[in-house]
PDB file of C-alpha atoms and ligand atoms in Angstrom:
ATOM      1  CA  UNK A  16     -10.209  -9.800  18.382  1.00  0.00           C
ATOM      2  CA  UNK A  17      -9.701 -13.289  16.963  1.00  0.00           C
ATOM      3  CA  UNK A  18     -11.672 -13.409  13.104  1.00  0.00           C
ATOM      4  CA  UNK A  19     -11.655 -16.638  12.234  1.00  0.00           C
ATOM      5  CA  UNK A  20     -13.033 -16.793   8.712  1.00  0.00           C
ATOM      6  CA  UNK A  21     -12.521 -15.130   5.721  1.00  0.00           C
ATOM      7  CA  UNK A  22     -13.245 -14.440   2.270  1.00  0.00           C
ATOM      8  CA  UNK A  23     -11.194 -13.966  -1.041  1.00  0.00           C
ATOM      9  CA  UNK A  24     -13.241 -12.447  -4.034  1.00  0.00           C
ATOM     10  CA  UNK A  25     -11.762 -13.964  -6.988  1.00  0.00           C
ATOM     11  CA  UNK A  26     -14.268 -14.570  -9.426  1.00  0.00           C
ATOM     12  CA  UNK A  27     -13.287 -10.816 -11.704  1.00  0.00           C
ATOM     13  CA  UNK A  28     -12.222 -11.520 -15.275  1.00  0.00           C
ATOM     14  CA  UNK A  29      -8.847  -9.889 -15.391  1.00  0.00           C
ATOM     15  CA  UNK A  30      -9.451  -7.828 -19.012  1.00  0.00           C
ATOM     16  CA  UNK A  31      -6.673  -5.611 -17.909  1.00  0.00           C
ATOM     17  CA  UNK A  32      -4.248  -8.234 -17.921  1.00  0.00           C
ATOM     18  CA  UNK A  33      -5.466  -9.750 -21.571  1.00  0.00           C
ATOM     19  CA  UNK A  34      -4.074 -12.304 -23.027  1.00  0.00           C
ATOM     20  CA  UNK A  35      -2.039 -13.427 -19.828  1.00  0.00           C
ATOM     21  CA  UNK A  36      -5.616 -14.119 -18.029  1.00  0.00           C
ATOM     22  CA  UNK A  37      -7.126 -15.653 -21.194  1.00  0.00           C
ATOM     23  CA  UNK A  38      -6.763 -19.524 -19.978  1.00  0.00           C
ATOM     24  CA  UNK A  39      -5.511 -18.215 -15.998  1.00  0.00           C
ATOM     25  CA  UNK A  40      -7.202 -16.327 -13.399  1.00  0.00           C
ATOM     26  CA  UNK A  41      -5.497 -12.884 -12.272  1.00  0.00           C
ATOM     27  CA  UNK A  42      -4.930 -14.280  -8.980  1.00  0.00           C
ATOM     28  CA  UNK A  43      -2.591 -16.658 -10.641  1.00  0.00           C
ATOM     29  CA  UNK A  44      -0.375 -14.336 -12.045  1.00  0.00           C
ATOM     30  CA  UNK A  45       2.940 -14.154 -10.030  1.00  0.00           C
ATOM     31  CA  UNK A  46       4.871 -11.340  -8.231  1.00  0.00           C
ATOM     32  CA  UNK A  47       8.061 -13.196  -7.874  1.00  0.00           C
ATOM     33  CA  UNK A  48       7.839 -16.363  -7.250  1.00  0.00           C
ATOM     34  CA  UNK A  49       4.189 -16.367  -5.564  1.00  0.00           C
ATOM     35  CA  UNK A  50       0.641 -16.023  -6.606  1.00  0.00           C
ATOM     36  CA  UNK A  51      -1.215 -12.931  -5.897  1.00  0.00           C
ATOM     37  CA  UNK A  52      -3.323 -14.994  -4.349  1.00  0.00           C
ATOM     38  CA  UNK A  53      -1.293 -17.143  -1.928  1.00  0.00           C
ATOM     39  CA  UNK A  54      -0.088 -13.928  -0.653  1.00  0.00           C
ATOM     40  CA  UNK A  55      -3.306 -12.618   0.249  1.00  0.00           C
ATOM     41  CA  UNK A  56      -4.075 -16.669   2.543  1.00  0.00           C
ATOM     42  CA  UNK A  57      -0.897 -16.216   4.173  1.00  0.00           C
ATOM     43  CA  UNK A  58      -1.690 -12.704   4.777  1.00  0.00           C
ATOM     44  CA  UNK A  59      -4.927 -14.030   6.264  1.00  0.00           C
ATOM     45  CA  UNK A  60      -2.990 -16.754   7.812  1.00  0.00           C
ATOM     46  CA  UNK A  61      -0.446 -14.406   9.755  1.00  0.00           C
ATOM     47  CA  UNK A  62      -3.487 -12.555  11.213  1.00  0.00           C
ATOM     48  CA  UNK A  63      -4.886 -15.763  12.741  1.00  0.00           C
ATOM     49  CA  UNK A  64      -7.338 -16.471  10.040  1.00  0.00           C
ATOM     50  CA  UNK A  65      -8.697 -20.447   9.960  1.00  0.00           C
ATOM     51  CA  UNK A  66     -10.979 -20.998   7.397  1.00  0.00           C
ATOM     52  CA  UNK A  67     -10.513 -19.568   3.591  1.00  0.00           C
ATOM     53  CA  UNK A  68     -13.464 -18.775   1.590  1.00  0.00           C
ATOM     54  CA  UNK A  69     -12.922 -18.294  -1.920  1.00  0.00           C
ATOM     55  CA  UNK A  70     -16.120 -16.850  -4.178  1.00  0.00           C
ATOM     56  CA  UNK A  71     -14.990 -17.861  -7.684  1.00  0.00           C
ATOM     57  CA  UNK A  72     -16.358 -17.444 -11.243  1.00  0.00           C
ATOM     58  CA  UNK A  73     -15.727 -19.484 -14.440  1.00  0.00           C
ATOM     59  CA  UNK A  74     -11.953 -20.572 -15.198  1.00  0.00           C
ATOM     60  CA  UNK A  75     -10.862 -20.335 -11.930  1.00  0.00           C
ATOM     61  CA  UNK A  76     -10.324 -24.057 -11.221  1.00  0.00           C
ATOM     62  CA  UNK A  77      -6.013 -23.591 -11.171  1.00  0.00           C
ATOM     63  CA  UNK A  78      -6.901 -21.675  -7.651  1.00  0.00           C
ATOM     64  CA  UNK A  79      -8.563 -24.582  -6.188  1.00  0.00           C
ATOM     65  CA  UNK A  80      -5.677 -26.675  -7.940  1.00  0.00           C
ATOM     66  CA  UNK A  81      -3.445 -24.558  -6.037  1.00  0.00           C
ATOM     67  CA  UNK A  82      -4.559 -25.012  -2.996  1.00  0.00           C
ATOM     68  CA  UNK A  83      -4.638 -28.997  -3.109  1.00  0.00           C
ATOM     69  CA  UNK A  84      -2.127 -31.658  -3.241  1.00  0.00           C
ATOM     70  CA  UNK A  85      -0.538 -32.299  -6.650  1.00  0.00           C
ATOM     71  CA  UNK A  86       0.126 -35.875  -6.006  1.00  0.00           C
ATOM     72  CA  UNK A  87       2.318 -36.543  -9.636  1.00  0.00           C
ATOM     73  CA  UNK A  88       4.071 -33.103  -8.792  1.00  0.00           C
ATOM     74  CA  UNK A  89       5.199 -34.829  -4.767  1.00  0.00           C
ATOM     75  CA  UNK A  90       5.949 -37.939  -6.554  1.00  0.00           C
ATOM     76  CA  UNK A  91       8.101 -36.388  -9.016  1.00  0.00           C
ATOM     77  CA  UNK A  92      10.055 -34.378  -6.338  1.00  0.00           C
ATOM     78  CA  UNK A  93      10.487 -36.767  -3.783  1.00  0.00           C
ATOM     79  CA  UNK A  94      11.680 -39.624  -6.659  1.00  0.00           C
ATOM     80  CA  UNK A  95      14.227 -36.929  -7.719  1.00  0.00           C
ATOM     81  CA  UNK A  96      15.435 -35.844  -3.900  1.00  0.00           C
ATOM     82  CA  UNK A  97      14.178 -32.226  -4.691  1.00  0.00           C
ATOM     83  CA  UNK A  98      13.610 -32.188  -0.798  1.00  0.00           C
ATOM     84  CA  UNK A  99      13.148 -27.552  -0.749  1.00  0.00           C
ATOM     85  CA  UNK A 100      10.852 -27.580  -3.800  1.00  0.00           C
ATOM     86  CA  UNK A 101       8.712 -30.091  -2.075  1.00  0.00           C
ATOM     87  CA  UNK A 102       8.239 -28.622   1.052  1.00  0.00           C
ATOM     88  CA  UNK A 103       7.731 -25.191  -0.593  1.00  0.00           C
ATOM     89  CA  UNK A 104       4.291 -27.038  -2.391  1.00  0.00           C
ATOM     90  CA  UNK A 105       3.479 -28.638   0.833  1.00  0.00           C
ATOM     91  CA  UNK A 106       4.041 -26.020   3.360  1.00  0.00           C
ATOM     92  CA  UNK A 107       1.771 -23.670   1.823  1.00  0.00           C
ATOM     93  CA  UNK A 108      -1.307 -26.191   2.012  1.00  0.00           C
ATOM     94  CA  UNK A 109      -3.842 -25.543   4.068  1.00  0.00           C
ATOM     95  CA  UNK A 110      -5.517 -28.114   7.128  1.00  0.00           C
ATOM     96  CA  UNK A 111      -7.698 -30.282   5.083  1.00  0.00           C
ATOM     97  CA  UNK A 112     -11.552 -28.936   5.415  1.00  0.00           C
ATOM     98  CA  UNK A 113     -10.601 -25.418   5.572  1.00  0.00           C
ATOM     99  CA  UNK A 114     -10.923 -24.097   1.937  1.00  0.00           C
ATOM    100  CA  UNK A 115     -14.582 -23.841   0.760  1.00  0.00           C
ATOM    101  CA  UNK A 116     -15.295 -22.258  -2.837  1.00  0.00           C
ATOM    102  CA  UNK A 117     -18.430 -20.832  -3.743  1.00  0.00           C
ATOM    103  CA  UNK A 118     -19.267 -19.904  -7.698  1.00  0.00           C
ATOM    104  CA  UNK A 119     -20.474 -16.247  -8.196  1.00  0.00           C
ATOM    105  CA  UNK A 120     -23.202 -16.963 -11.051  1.00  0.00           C
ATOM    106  CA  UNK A 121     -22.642 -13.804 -12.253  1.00  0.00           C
ATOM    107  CA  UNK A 122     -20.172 -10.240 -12.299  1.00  0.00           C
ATOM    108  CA  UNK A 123     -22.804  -8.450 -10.205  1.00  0.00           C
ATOM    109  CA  UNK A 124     -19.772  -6.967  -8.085  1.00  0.00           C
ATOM    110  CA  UNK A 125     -18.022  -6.849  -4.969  1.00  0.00           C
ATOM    111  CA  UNK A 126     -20.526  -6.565  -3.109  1.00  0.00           C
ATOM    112  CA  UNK A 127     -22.408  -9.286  -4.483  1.00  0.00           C
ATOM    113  CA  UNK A 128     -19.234 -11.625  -4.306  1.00  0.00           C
ATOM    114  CA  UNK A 129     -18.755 -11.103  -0.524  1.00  0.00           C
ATOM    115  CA  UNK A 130     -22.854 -11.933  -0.395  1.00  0.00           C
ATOM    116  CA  UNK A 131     -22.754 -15.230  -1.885  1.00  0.00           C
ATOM    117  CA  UNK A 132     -20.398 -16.622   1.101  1.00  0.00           C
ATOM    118  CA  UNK A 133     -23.139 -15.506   3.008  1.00  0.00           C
ATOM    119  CA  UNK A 134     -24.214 -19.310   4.280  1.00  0.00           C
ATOM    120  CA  UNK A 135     -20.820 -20.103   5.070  1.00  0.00           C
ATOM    121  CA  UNK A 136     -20.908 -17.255   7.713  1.00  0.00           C
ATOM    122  CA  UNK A 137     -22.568 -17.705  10.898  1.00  0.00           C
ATOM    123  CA  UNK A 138     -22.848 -15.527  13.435  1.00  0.00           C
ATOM    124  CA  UNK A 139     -18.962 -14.112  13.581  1.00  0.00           C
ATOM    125  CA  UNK A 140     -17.299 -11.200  12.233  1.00  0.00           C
ATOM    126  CA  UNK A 141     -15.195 -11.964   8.802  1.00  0.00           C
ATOM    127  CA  UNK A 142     -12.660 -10.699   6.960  1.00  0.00           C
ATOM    128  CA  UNK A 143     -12.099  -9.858   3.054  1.00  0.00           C
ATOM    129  CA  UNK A 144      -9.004  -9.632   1.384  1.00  0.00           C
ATOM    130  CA  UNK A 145      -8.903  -8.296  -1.928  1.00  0.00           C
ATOM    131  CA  UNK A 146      -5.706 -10.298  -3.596  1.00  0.00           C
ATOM    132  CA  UNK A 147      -5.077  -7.318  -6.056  1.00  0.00           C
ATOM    133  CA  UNK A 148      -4.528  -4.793  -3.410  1.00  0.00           C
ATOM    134  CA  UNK A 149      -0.442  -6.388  -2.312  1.00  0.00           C
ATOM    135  CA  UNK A 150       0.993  -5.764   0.586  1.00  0.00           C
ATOM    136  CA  UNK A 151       4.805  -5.608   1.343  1.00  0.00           C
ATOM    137  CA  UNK A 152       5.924  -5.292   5.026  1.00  0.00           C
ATOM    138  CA  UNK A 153       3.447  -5.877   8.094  1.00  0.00           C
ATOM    139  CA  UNK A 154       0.680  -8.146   7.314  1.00  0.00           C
ATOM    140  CA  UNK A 155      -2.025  -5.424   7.228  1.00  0.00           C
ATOM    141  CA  UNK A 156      -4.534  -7.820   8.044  1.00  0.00           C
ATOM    142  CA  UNK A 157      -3.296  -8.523  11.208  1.00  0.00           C
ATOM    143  CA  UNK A 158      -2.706  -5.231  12.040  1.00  0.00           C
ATOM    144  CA  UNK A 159      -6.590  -5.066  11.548  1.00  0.00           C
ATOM    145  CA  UNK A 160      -7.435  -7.917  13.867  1.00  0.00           C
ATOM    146  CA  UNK A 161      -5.497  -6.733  16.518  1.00  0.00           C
ATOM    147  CA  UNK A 162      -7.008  -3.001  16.969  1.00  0.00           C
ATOM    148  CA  UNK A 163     -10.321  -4.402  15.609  1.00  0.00           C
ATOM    149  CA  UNK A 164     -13.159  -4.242  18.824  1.00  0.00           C
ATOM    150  CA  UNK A 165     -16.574  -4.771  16.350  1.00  0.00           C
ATOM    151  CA  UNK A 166     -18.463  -2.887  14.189  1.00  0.00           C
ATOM    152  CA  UNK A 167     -16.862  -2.705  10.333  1.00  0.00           C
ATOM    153  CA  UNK A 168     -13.603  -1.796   9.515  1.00  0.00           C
ATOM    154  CA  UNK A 169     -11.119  -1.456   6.202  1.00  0.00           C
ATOM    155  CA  UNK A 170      -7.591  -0.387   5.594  1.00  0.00           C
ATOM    156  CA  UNK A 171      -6.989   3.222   4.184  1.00  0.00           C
ATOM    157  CA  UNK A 172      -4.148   4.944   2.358  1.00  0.00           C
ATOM    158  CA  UNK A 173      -4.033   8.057   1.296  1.00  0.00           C
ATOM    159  CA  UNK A 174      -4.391   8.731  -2.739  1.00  0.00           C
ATOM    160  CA  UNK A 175      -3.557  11.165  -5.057  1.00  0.00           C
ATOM    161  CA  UNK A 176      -6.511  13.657  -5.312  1.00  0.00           C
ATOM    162  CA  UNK A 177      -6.622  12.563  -9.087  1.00  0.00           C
ATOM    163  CA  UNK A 178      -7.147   8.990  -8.407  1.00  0.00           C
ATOM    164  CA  UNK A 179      -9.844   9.016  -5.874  1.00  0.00           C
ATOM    165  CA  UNK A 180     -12.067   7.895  -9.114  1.00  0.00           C
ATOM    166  CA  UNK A 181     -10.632   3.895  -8.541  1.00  0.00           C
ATOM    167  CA  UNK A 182     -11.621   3.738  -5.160  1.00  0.00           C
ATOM    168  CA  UNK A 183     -13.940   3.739  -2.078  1.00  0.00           C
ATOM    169  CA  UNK A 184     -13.273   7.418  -0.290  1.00  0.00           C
ATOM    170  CA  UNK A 185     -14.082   8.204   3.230  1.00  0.00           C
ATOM    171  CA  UNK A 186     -14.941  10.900   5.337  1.00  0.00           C
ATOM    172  CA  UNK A 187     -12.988  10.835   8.321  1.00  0.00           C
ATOM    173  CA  UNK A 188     -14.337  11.378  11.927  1.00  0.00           C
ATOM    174  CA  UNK A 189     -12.121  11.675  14.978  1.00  0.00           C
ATOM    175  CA  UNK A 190      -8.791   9.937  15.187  1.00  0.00           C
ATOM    176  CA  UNK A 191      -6.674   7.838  17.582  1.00  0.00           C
ATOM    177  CA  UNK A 192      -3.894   6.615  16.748  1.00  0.00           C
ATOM    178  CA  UNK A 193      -3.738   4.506  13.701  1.00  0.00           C
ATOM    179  CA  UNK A 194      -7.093   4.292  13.942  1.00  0.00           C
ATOM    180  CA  UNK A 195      -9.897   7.057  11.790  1.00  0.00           C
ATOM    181  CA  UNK A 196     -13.688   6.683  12.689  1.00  0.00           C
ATOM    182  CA  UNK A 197     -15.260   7.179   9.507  1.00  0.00           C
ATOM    183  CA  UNK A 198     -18.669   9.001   9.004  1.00  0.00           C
ATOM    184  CA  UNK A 199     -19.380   8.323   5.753  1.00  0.00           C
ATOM    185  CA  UNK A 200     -17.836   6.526   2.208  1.00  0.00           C
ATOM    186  CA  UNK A 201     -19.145   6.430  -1.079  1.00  0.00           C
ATOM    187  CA  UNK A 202     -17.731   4.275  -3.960  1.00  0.00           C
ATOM    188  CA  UNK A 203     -15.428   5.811  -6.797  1.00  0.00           C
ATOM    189  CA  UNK A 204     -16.115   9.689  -6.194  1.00  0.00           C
ATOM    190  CA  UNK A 205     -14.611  11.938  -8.952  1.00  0.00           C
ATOM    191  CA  UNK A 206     -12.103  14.054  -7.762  1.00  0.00           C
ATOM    192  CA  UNK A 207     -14.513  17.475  -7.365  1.00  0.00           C
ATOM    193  CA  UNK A 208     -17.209  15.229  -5.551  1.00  0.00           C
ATOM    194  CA  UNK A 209     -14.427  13.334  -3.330  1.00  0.00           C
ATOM    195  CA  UNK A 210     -15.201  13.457   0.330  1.00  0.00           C
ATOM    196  CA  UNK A 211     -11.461  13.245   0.741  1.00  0.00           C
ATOM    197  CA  UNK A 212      -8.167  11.728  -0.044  1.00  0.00           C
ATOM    198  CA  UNK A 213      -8.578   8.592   2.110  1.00  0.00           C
ATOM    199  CA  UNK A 214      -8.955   5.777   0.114  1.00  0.00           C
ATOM    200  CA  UNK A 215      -9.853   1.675   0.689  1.00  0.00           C
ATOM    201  CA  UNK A 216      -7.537  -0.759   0.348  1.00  0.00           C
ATOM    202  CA  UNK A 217      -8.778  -4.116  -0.357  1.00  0.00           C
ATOM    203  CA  UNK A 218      -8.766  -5.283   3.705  1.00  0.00           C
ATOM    204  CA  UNK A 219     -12.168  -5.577   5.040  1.00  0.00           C
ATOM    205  CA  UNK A 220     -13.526  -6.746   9.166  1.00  0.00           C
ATOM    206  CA  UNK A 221     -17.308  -7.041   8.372  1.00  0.00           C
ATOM    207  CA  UNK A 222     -19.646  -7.479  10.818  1.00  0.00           C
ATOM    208  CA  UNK A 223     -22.302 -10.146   9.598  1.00  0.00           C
ATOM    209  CA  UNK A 224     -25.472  -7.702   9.428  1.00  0.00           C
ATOM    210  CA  UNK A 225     -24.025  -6.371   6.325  1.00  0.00           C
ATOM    211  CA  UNK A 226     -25.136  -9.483   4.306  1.00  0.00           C
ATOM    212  CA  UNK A 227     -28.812  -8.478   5.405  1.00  0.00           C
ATOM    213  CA  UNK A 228     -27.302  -4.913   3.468  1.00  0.00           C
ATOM    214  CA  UNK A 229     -26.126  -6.806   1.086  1.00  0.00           C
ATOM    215  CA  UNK A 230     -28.914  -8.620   0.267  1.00  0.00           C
ATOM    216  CA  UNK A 231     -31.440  -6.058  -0.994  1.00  0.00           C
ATOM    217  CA  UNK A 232     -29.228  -5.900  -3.912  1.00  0.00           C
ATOM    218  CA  UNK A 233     -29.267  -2.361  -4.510  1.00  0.00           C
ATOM    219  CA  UNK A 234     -27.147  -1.282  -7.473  1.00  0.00           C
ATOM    220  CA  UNK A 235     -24.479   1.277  -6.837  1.00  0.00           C
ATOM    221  CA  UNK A 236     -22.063   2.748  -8.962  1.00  0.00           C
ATOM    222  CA  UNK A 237     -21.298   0.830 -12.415  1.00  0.00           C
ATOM    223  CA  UNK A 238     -24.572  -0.729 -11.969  1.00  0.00           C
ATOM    224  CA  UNK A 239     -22.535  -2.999  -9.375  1.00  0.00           C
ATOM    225  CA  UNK A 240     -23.981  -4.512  -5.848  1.00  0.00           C
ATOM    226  CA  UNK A 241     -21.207  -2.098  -3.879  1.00  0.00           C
ATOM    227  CA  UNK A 242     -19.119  -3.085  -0.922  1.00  0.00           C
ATOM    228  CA  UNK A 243     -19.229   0.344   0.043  1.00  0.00           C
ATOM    229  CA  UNK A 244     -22.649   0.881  -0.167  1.00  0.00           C
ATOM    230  CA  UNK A 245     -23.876  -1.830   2.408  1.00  0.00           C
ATOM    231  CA  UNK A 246     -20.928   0.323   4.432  1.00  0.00           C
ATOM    232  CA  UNK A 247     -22.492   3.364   3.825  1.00  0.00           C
ATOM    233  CA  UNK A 248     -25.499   2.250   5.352  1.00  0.00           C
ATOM    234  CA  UNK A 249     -25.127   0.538   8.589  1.00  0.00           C
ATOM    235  CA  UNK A 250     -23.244   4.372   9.325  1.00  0.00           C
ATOM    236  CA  UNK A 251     -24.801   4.735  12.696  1.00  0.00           C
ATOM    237  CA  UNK A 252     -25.852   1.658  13.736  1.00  0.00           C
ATOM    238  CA  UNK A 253     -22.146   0.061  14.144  1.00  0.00           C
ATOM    239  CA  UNK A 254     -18.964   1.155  14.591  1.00  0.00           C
ATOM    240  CA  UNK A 255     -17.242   1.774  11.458  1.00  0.00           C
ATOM    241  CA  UNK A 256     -13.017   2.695  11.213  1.00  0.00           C
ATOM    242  CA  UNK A 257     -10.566   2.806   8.764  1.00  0.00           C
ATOM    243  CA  UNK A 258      -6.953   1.560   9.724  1.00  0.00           C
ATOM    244  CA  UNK A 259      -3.718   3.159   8.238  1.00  0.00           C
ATOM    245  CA  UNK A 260      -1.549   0.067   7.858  1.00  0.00           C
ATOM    246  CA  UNK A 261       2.176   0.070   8.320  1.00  0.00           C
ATOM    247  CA  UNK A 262       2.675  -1.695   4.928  1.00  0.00           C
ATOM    248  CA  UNK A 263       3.395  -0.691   1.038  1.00  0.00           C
ATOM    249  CA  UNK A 264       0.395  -1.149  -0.884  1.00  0.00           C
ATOM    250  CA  UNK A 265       1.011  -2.111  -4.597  1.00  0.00           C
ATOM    251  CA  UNK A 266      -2.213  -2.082  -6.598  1.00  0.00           C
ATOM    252  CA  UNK A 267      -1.914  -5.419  -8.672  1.00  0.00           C
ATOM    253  CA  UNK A 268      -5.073  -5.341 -10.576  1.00  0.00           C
ATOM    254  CA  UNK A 269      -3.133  -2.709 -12.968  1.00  0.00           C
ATOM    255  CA  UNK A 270      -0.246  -3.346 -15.123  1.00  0.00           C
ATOM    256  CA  UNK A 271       2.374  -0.739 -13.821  1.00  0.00           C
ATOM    257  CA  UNK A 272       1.349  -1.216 -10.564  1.00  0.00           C
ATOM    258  CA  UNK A 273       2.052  -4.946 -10.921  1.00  0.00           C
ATOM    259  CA  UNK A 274       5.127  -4.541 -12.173  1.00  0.00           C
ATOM    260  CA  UNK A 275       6.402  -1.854  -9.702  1.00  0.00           C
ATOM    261  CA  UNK A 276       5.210  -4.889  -7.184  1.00  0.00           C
ATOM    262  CA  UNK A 277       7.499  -7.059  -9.270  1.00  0.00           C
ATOM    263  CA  UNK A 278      10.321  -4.739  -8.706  1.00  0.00           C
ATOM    264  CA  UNK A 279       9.701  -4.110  -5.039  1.00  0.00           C
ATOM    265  CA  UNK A 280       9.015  -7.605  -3.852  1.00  0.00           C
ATOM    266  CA  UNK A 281      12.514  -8.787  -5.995  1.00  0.00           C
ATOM    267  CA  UNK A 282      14.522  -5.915  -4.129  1.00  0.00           C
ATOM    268  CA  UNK A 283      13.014  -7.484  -0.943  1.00  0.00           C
ATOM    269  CA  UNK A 284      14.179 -11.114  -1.537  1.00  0.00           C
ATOM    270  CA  UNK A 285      17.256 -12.544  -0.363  1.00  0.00           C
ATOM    271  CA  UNK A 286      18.082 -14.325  -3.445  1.00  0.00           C
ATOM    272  CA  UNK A 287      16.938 -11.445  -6.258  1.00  0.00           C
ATOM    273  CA  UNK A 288      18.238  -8.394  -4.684  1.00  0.00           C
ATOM    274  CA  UNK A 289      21.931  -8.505  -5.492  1.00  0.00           C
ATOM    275  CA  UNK A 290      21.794  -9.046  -9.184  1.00  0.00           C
ATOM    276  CA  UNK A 291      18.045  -6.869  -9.350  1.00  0.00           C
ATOM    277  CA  UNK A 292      19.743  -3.757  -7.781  1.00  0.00           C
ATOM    278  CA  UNK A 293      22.659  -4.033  -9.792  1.00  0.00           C
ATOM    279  CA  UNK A 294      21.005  -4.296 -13.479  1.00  0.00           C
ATOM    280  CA  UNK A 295      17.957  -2.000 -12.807  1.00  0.00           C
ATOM    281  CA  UNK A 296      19.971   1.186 -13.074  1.00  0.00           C
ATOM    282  CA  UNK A 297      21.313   0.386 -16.080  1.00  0.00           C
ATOM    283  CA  UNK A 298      18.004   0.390 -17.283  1.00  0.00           C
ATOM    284  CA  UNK A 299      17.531   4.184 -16.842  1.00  0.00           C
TER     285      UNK A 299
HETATM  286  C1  G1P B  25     -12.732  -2.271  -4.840  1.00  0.00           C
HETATM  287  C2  G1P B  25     -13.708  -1.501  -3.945  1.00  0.00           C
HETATM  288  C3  G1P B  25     -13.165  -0.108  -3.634  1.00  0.00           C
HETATM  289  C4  G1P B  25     -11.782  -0.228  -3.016  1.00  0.00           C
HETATM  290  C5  G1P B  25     -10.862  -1.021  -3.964  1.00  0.00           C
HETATM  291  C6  G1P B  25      -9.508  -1.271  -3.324  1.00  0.00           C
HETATM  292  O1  G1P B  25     -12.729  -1.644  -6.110  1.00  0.00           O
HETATM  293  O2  G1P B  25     -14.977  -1.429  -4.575  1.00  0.00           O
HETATM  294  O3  G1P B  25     -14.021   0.552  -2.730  1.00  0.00           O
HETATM  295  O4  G1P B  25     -11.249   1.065  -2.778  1.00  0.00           O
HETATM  296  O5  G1P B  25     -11.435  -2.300  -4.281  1.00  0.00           O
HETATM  297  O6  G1P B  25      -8.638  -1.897  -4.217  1.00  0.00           O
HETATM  298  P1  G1P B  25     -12.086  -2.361  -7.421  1.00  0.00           P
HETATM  299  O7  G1P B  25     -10.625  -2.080  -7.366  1.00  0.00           O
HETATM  300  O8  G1P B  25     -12.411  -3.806  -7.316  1.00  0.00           O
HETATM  301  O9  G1P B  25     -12.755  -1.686  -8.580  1.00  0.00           O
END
């Protein structure tokens, strides 16, 4: 099914990446040569996506930056015949009209981010893409759109039974395919009270009725309007399935995990992977 919308939470401070978030938003920080955060629009873009929602917070104005002409940048390129560079800062722009920002007034979670896009919404399912959670390989978003038929669904992975404490877990129903209908989640589980290994990954499909969810505001765990909770609830009344993605999932919102995305997405790139896979072993 075509989603046509969709919504990038980036309004979290980024204390685990102090001082390098002090003046920049986490989404900024690279892997390569990209933001975090350009790879989660052109994830969305691959899958179809046409309008980009972002819910931002204080100091996050270099994202909206990004995402706009730099007109003295252009000037400077095209003046100095830097013809690549310049169509690497234009290409990645989106059709004017289709990036709306809305301020989340305060860090009530991510389930309160995803709730204040709520009027840009109408009546059409929408996607979330959680720019920490990196993808290398097959757009897992698109993977989602294609096998999606209604109802809710995320992306799992499975985690380490120890680690089930970062994330939302599921319990798994019947399965087909890539495909796992889920019968229940709850958010950040410790490892004796897991459900299961199956974890979330930051991909979302949400029906729109979960903003009604949503909206009651109920606090869930770390005192946080959950995500998983307004999942938890329409259990039942919608279809609900978790899709095992094809992709490597590199979880950017900690430091080894950004770095190991460093690594892996330089080993992947035509001009980095000579030299990278030459020095790194002499490194051990
Ligand atoms: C969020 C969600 C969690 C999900 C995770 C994926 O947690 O609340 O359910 O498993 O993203 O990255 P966060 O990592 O923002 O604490």
């Amino acid at each position: 099914m075509t989603i046509k919308k969709a919504i990038f939470p980036v309004g979290g401070l980024g204390t685990r990446f102090l001082p390098a978030t002090k003046a920049m938003p986490k989404e900024m920080l690279p892997v390569v040569d990209k933001p975090l955060i350009q790879y989660a629009v052109e994830e969305a873009a691959a899958a179809g996506i046409e309008q980009f929602i972002f819910v931002t917070g204080r100091n996050k104005t270099a994202i909206e930056d990004h995402f706009d002409h730099s007109t003295e940048l252009e000037a400077v390129l095209i003046e100095k015949d830097k013809a690549d560079a310049l169509e690497v800062v234009r290409r990645m722009l989106r059709e004017p009209g289709s990036v709306s920002y809305v301020r989340q007034q305060e860090p009530a979670g991510l389930g309160h981010a995803v709730w204040c896009a709520r009027h840009l919404i109408g009546t059409e399912p929408v996607a979330v893409l959680l720019a920490d959670d990196l993808i290398l390989g097959a757009p897992a978003m698109a993977e989602m759109t294609a096998a999606y038929t209604g109802g809710n669904m995320v992306a799992l992975m499975d985690v380490p039974a120890s680690d089930t404490g970062a994330y939302g877990i599921i319990t798994p129903g019947s399965k087909q395919g890539n495909l796992t209908e889920i019968i229940g989640i709850v958010e950040k589980p410790a490892p004796d009270k897991a459900p299961s290994d199956k974890a979330v990954v930051g991909r979302y499909i949400l029906e729109p009725k979960i903003f009604e969810e949503l909206g009651k505001g109920r606090r869930g765990a770390g005192g946080e309007i959950q995500l998983t909770d307004a999942l938890a609830a329409r259990i039942g009344h919608t279809p609900f399935h978790g899709l095992n993605f094809s992709g490597e999932r590199f979880d950017c919102g900690s430091k080894i995990g950004f770095l190991k995305a460093n690594i892996a997405f330089g080993l992947a790139h035509d001009e980095l992977q000579g030299e990278l896979s030459q020095w790194l072993p002499t490194r051990l």
